[in-house]
Coordinates of C-alpha atoms in Angstrom, one line a residue:
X29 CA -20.0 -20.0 -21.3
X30 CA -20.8 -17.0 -23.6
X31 CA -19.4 -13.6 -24.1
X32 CA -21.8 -10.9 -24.2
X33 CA -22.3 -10.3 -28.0
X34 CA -22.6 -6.6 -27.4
X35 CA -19.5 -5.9 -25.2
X36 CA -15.4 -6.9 -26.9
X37 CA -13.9 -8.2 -24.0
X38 CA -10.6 -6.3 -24.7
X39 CA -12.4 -2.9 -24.7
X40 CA -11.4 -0.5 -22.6
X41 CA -9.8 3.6 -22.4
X42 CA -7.8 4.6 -25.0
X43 CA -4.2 6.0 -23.9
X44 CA -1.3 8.1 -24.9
X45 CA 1.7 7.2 -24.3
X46 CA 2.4 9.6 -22.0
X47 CA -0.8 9.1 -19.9
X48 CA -0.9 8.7 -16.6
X49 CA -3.9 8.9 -13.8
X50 CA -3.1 9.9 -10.1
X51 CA -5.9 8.0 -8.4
X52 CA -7.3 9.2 -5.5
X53 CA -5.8 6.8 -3.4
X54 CA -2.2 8.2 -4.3
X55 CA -0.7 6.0 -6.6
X56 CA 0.1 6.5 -10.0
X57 CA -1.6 4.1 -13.1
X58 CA -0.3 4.6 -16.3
X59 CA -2.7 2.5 -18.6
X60 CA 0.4 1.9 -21.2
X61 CA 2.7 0.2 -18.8
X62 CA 0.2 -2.5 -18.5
X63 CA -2.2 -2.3 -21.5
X64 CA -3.0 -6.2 -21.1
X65 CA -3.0 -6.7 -17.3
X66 CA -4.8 -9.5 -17.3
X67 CA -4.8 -12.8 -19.6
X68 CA -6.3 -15.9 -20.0
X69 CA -5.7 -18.0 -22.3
X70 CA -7.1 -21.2 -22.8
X71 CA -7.6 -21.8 -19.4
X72 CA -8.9 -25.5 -18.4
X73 CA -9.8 -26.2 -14.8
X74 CA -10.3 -30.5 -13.9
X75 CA -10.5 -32.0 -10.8
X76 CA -9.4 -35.0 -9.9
X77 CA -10.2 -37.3 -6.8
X78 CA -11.6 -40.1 -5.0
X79 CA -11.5 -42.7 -7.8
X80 CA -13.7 -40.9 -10.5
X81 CA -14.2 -39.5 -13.9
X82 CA -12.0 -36.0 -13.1
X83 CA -14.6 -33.5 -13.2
X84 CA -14.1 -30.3 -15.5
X85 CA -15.0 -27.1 -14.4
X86 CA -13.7 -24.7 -17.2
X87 CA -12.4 -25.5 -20.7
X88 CA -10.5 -23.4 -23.1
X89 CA -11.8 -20.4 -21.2
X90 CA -10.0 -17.2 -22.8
X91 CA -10.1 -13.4 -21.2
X92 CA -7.7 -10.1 -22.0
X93 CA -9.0 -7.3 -20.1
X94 CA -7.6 -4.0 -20.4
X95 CA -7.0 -1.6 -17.8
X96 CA -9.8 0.6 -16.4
X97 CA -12.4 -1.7 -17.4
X98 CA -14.6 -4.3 -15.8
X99 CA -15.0 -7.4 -16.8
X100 CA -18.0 -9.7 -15.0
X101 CA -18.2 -13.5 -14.8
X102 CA -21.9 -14.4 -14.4
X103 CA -23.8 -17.3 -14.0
X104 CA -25.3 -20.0 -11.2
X105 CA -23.3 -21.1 -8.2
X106 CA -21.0 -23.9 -9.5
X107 CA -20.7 -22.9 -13.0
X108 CA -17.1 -22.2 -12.4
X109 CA -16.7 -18.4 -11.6
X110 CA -14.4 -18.8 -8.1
X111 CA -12.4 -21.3 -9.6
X112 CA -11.4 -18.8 -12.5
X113 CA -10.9 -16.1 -10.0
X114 CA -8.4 -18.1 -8.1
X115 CA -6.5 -18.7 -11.2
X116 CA -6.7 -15.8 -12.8
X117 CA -5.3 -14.5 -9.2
X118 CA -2.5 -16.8 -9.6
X119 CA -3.8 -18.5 -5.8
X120 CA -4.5 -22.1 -8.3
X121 CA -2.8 -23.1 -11.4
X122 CA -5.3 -24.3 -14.4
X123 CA -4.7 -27.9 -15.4
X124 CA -4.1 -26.6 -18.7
X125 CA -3.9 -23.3 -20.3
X126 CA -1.5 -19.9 -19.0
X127 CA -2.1 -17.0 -17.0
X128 CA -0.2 -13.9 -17.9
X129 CA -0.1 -10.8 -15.5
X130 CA 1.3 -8.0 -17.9
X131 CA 2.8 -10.0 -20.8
X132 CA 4.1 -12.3 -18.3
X133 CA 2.8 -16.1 -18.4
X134 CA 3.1 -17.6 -14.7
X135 CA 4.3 -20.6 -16.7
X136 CA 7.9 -18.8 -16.3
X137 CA 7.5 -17.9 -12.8
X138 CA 8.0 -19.9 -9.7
X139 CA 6.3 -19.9 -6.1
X140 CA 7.9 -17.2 -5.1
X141 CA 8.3 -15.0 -8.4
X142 CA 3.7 -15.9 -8.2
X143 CA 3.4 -14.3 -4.9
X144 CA 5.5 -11.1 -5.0
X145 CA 4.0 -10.4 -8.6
X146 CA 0.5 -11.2 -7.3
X147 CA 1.2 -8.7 -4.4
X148 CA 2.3 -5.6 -6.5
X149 CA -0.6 -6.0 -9.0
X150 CA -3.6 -8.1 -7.9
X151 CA -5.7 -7.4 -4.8
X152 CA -8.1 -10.2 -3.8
X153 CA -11.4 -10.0 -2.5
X154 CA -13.4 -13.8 -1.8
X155 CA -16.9 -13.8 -0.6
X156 CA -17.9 -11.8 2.7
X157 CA -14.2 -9.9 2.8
X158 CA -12.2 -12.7 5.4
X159 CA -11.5 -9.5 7.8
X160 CA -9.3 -10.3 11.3
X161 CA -11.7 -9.8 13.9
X162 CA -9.8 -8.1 16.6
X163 CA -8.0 -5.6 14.3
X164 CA -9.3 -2.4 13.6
X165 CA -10.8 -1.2 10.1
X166 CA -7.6 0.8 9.7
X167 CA -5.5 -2.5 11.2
X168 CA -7.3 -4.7 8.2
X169 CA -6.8 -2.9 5.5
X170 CA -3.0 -2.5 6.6
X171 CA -2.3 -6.1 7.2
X172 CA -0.5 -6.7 3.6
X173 CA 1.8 -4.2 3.9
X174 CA 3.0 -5.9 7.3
X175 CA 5.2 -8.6 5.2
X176 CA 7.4 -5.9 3.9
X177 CA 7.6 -3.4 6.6
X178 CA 5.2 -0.5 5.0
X179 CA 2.9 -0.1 7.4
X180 CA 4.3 3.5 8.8
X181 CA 4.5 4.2 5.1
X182 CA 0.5 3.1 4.0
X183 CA -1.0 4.5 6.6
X184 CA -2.1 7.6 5.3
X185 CA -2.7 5.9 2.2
X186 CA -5.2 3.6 4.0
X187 CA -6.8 6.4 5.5
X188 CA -7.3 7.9 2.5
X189 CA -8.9 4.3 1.4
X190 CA -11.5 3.7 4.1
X191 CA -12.6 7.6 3.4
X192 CA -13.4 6.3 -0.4
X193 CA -15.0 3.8 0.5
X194 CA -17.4 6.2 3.1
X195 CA -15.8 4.4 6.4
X196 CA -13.7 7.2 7.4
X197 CA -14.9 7.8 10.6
X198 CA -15.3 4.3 11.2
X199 CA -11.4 3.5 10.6
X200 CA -11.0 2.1 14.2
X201 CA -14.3 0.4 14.5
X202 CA -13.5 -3.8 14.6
X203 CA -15.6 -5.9 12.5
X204 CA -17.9 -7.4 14.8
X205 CA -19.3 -3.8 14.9
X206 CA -19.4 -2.8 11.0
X207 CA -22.3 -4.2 9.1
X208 CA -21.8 -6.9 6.3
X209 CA -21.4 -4.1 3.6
X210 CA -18.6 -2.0 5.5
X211 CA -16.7 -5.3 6.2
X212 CA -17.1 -5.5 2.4
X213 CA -15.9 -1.8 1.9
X214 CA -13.0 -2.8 3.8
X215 CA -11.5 -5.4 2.3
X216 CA -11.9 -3.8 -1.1
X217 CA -9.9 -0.9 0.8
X218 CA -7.5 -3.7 2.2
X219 CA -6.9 -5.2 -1.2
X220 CA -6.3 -1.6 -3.3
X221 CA -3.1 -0.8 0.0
X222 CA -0.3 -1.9 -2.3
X223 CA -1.3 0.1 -5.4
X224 CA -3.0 -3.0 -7.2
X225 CA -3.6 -2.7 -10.8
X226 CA -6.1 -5.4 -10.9
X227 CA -9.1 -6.0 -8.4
X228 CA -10.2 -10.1 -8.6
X229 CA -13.4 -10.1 -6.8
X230 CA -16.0 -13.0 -5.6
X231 CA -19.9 -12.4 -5.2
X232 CA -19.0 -8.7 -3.7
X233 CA -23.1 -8.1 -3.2
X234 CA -24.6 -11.3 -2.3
X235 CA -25.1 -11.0 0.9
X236 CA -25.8 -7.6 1.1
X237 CA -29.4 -5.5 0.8
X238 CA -29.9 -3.6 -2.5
X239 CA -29.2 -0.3 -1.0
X240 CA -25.7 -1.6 0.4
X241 CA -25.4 -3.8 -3.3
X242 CA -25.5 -0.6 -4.8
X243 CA -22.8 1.1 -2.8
X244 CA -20.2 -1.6 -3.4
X245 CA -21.4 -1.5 -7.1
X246 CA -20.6 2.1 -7.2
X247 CA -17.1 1.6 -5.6
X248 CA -15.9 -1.1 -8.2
X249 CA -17.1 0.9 -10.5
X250 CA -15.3 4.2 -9.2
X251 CA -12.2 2.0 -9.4
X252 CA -12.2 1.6 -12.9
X253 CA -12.1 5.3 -13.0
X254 CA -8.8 5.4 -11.0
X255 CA -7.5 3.1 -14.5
X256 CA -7.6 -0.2 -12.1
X257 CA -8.9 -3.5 -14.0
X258 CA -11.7 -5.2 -12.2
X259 CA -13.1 -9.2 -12.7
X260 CA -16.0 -10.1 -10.9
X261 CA -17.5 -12.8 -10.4
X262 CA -21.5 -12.4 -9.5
X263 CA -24.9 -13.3 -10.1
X264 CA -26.3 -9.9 -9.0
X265 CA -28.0 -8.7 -12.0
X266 CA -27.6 -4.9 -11.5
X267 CA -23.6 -5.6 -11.1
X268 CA -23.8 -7.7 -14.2
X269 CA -25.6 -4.5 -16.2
X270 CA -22.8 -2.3 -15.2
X271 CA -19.9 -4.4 -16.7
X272 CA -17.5 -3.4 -19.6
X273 CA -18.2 -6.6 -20.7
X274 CA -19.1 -9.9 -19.3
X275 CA -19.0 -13.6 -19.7
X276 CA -21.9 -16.3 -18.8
X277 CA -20.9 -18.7 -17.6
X278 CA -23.4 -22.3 -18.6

């Protein structure tokens, strides 16, 4: 895997201490409270099974991103992209290596301490968006604040989401009837609900037209904007051009 020589990987917007952004999805970001969202550090990834050689996928893979910058893991299919996205999400632990979300190494946490810090500050996106068929746009992209009793609280909030993301009028509209980009749009809308301060995403475009690529392209890219850190994983060359920095992946 390579880093792209022209791009630090650890680049990002410069901030005061007092800085802070109010995003348009109303929640506050202030890039100093979490300078380092994001960290690999060498991350190995083997898998094990059936009787033979274990199979490593990564190796000594290392990553800081700051926030309000995008970071894109490109390559083939199988070259390892998902598998660092599910770690880096804390869903997978590496075989060898640590994972720290703000300073914090996972190493220290346990199941439970993982998934209510991976619910305030990563939102998860896999390939072709997983929405609930017979809930609503609007349902979908409340679902994770269901858990702890915020869904009277988000609503607004995910109104104000879907309109982002162009689906406003299309809020009650299930997914059998949205097209594969809107069903995209919303679980990018579904995974920003509980104020995320980093979006891990998987092949966002690849099923998609260009003119629907584009759109979602355009979104990820607004939400860098709102001081959000974004790591994507894609082969989708126009996505790959638009990165803060990248990493190819062999």
């Amino acid at each position: 895997m390579n880093e792209d020589p022209t791009n630090n990987v650890t680049s990002g917007p410069a901030a005061t201490a007092e800085e802070e952004v109010q995003t348009r999805s109303n929640t506050i970001v202030r890039p100093t409270d979490h300078q380092m969202p994001l960290e690999l550090r060498g991350v190995t990834i083997r898998y094990e099974g059936g009787g033979a050689d274990p199979l490593t996928i990564v190796e000594d893979f290392n990553l800081g991103l700051e926030a309000g910058t995008m970071h894109c893991l490109a390559g083939r299919s199988g070259s390892g992209k998902t598998s660092i996205l599910t770690v880096a999400a804390g869903l997978t632990m590496p075989t060898a290596g640590e994972v720290l979300w703000e300073g914090q190494s996972l190493d220290a946490m346990d199941d439970d301490e993982i998934s209510d810090r991976r619910r305030a500050l990563i939102g998860y996106v896999d390939q072709g968006g997983a929405l609930i068929d017979g809930m609503s746009a609007l349902e979908n992209v409340l679902l994770p604040a269901v858990p702890d009793g915020q869904v009277a609280e988000r609503t607004e909030m995910a109104k104000n989401l879907l309109g982002l993301v162009g689906l406003g009028r299309r809020m009650h509209h299930r997914p059998a009837q949205l097209s594969g980009g809107e069903r995209q749009r919303v679980a990018i809308a579904r995974a920003l609900i509980l104020g995320t301060k980093v979006l891990v995403v998987d092949e966002p475009t690849a099923s998609l037209d260009r003119e629907h690529a584009n759109q979602i392209i355009g979104i990820l890219k607004d939400t860098t904007r709102d001081g959000i850190t974004v790591l994507v994983a894609t082969h989708d060359q126009e996505l790959i051009d638009v990165a803060d920095s990248r990493t190819y992946m062999n």
